[in-house]
Amino acid sequence: MEILKVSSSSRPTSVAGAIAGVVREQGIVEVQAVGAGAANQAIKSVAVARGYLAPAGVDLICTPGFTEIEIDGQERTAVRLIVEPR
Amino acid sequence: MEILKVSSSSRPTSVAGAIAGVVREQGIVEVQAVGAGAANQAIKSVAVARGYLAPAGVDLICTPGFTEIEIDGQERTAVRLIVEPR
């Protein structure tokens, strides 16, 4: 599954465009965020992507979870959102 | 629909318990958060609630969106997550 990594400085409209594109092509995408600012941008991005896909009759939902990732040799917990049509 | 308001100091396990309780009783719940810290706790709470309800065969999903709320007479944009079984 393709992974979109979101940071606190990511623009929700840009990430939303990427989410919509991957969902259109592959049917599902994982959005990954480390830290509160990044998680906030991630969830806003999914909300915006819903608006992008709604006119095509796609009702986007997300399934939140956690995943362990390594950053600079350190274990960090990322929030991950699996995004797909309902 | 019942609304659970989450702040940046909310404990995800407590909010998750409330989400699971309302979903069990009413089938759906809205989780509302203003600001990055609150949105982060909200999404983590849904992830934890998924774990609480999974043993009962409930696959919890969420639908993110925005809503305008008034705080101290000022208009603020809140992130809202509609949480329900798939």
CSV table of C-alpha atoms in Angstrom, one decimal:
chain,number,residue,atom,x,y,z
A,1,MET,CA,0.0,0.0,0.0
A,2,GLU,CA,1.3,3.4,-0.9
A,3,ILE,CA,2.3,5.6,2.1
A,4,LEU,CA,1.9,9.4,2.2
A,5,LYS,CA,4.0,10.9,5.0
A,6,VAL,CA,2.6,14.1,6.4
A,7,SER,CA,4.5,16.7,8.5
A,8,SER,CA,3.2,19.6,10.5
A,9,SER,CA,4.2,21.9,7.6
A,10,SER,CA,2.3,19.9,5.0
A,11,ARG,CA,-0.5,21.8,3.2
A,12,PRO,CA,-3.8,19.9,3.6
A,13,THR,CA,-5.0,20.8,0.1
A,14,SER,CA,-1.8,19.3,-1.4
A,15,VAL,CA,-1.9,16.2,0.7
A,16,ALA,CA,-5.7,15.9,-0.1
A,17,GLY,CA,-4.8,16.0,-3.8
A,18,ALA,CA,-2.3,13.2,-3.3
A,19,ILE,CA,-4.8,11.2,-1.3
A,20,ALA,CA,-7.5,11.6,-4.0
A,21,GLY,CA,-5.0,10.6,-6.7
A,22,VAL,CA,-3.8,7.4,-5.0
A,23,VAL,CA,-7.4,6.4,-4.0
A,24,ARG,CA,-8.5,6.9,-7.6
A,25,GLU,CA,-5.6,4.8,-9.0
A,26,GLN,CA,-5.2,2.1,-6.3
A,27,GLY,CA,-8.4,2.3,-4.2
A,28,ILE,CA,-6.7,2.7,-0.9
A,29,VAL,CA,-3.8,4.7,0.7
A,30,GLU,CA,-2.0,5.0,4.1
A,31,VAL,CA,-1.4,8.4,5.5
A,32,GLN,CA,1.3,8.5,8.2
A,33,ALA,CA,2.0,11.3,10.7
A,34,VAL,CA,4.4,11.7,13.7
A,35,GLY,CA,3.5,14.3,16.3
A,36,ALA,CA,0.4,16.4,17.0
A,37,GLY,CA,1.0,19.0,14.3
A,38,ALA,CA,1.4,16.3,11.7
A,39,ALA,CA,-1.6,14.3,12.9
A,40,ASN,CA,-3.7,17.4,12.7
A,41,GLN,CA,-2.6,18.1,9.1
A,42,ALA,CA,-3.3,14.5,8.2
A,43,ILE,CA,-6.8,14.5,9.5
A,44,LYS,CA,-7.6,17.8,7.8
A,45,SER,CA,-6.2,16.4,4.6
A,46,VAL,CA,-8.6,13.5,4.7
A,47,ALA,CA,-11.5,15.9,5.3
A,48,VAL,CA,-10.5,18.0,2.3
A,49,ALA,CA,-10.0,14.9,0.2
A,50,ARG,CA,-13.5,13.8,1.0
A,51,GLY,CA,-14.7,17.0,-0.7
A,52,TYR,CA,-12.5,16.3,-3.7
A,53,LEU,CA,-14.0,12.8,-4.3
A,54,ALA,CA,-17.6,13.4,-3.2
A,55,PRO,CA,-18.7,14.8,-6.6
A,56,ALA,CA,-17.5,11.5,-8.1
A,57,GLY,CA,-19.8,9.6,-5.7
A,58,VAL,CA,-16.9,8.4,-3.5
A,59,ASP,CA,-17.6,8.5,0.2
A,60,LEU,CA,-14.1,8.4,1.7
A,61,ILE,CA,-13.6,6.9,5.2
A,62,CYS,CA,-10.6,6.4,7.3
A,63,THR,CA,-9.4,3.9,9.8
A,64,PRO,CA,-6.9,5.2,12.4
A,65,GLY,CA,-4.2,3.2,14.0
A,66,PHE,CA,-0.7,3.2,15.3
A,67,THR,CA,2.5,2.0,13.7
A,68,GLU,CA,6.2,1.9,14.9
A,69,ILE,CA,8.6,3.6,12.6
A,70,GLU,CA,12.3,4.5,12.9
A,71,ILE,CA,13.5,8.1,12.6
A,72,ASP,CA,17.3,8.7,12.9
A,73,GLY,CA,17.8,5.4,14.5
A,74,GLN,CA,15.1,6.1,17.1
A,75,GLU,CA,11.8,4.2,17.5
A,76,ARG,CA,8.8,6.5,17.2
A,77,THR,CA,5.1,5.9,17.2
A,78,ALA,CA,3.3,7.2,14.2
A,79,VAL,CA,-0.4,7.7,13.7
A,80,ARG,CA,-1.6,6.1,10.5
A,81,LEU,CA,-4.9,6.6,8.7
A,82,ILE,CA,-6.0,4.0,6.2
A,83,VAL,CA,-8.1,5.9,3.7
A,84,GLU,CA,-10.5,4.2,1.3
A,85,PRO,CA,-14.0,4.5,-0.1
A,86,ARG,CA,-16.8,3.4,2.2
B,1,MET,CA,-26.0,12.8,17.7
B,2,GLU,CA,-24.0,12.9,20.9
B,3,ILE,CA,-20.8,15.0,20.7
B,4,LEU,CA,-17.7,14.3,22.7
B,5,LYS,CA,-15.4,17.4,22.9
B,6,VAL,CA,-11.7,16.5,23.1
B,7,SER,CA,-9.0,18.9,24.3
B,8,SER,CA,-5.2,18.6,24.0
B,9,SER,CA,-5.1,17.4,27.6
B,10,SER,CA,-7.8,14.7,27.2
B,11,ARG,CA,-6.5,11.1,27.8
B,12,PRO,CA,-7.0,9.0,24.7
B,13,THR,CA,-7.9,5.9,26.8
B,14,SER,CA,-10.7,7.8,28.6
B,15,VAL,CA,-12.0,9.3,25.4
B,16,ALA,CA,-11.8,5.9,23.8
B,17,GLY,CA,-13.9,4.4,26.6
B,18,ALA,CA,-16.5,7.1,26.0
B,19,ILE,CA,-16.5,6.6,22.2
B,20,ALA,CA,-17.0,2.8,22.7
B,21,GLY,CA,-19.8,3.4,25.2
B,22,VAL,CA,-21.8,5.8,23.0
B,23,VAL,CA,-21.3,3.7,19.8
B,24,ARG,CA,-22.5,0.6,21.7
B,25,GLU,CA,-25.6,2.5,22.9
B,26,GLN,CA,-26.4,4.7,20.0
B,27,GLY,CA,-24.4,3.3,17.1
B,28,ILE,CA,-22.7,6.5,16.2
B,29,VAL,CA,-20.9,9.4,17.9
B,30,GLU,CA,-19.3,12.8,16.9
B,31,VAL,CA,-15.8,13.6,18.3
B,32,GLN,CA,-15.0,17.3,18.1
B,33,ALA,CA,-11.6,19.0,18.5
B,34,VAL,CA,-10.2,22.5,18.2
B,35,GLY,CA,-6.5,22.9,17.6
B,36,ALA,CA,-3.7,20.5,16.6
B,37,GLY,CA,-3.2,19.1,20.1
B,38,ALA,CA,-6.9,18.3,20.5
B,39,ALA,CA,-7.1,16.8,17.0
B,40,ASN,CA,-4.2,14.6,17.7
B,41,GLN,CA,-5.8,13.3,20.9
B,42,ALA,CA,-9.1,12.8,19.0
B,43,ILE,CA,-7.6,10.6,16.3
B,44,LYS,CA,-5.5,8.6,18.9
B,45,SER,CA,-8.7,8.1,20.9
B,46,VAL,CA,-10.5,6.6,17.8
B,47,ALA,CA,-7.5,4.3,17.2
B,48,VAL,CA,-7.7,3.1,20.9
B,49,ALA,CA,-11.5,2.7,20.7
B,50,ARG,CA,-11.1,0.5,17.6
B,51,GLY,CA,-9.1,-1.9,19.9
B,52,TYR,CA,-11.8,-1.8,22.6
B,53,LEU,CA,-14.6,-2.8,20.1
B,54,ALA,CA,-12.7,-5.1,17.8
B,55,PRO,CA,-13.2,-8.2,20.2
B,56,ALA,CA,-16.9,-7.7,19.8
B,57,GLY,CA,-16.6,-7.8,16.0
B,58,VAL,CA,-17.1,-4.1,15.6
B,59,ASP,CA,-14.8,-2.5,13.0
B,60,LEU,CA,-14.9,1.2,13.8
B,61,ILE,CA,-14.3,3.7,11.1
B,62,CYS,CA,-14.3,7.5,11.1
B,63,THR,CA,-15.4,10.2,8.7
B,64,PRO,CA,-13.5,13.5,9.2
B,65,GLY,CA,-14.9,16.9,8.5
B,66,PHE,CA,-15.0,20.5,9.6
B,67,THR,CA,-17.6,22.4,11.6
B,68,GLU,CA,-17.9,26.0,12.8
B,69,ILE,CA,-18.3,26.4,16.5
B,70,GLU,CA,-18.4,29.5,18.8
B,71,ILE,CA,-15.9,29.8,21.7
B,72,ASP,CA,-16.1,32.9,23.9
B,73,GLY,CA,-18.1,34.7,21.2
B,74,GLN,CA,-15.5,33.9,18.5
B,75,GLU,CA,-16.0,31.7,15.5
B,76,ARG,CA,-13.6,28.8,15.4
B,77,THR,CA,-13.2,25.9,13.0
B,78,ALA,CA,-13.3,22.5,14.7
B,79,VAL,CA,-12.3,19.2,13.3
B,80,ARG,CA,-15.0,16.6,13.7
B,81,LEU,CA,-14.9,12.9,13.4
B,82,ILE,CA,-18.0,10.9,12.9
B,83,VAL,CA,-17.3,7.5,14.4
B,84,GLU,CA,-19.4,4.4,13.6
B,85,PRO,CA,-19.1,0.7,12.8
B,86,ARG,CA,-18.1,0.0,9.2
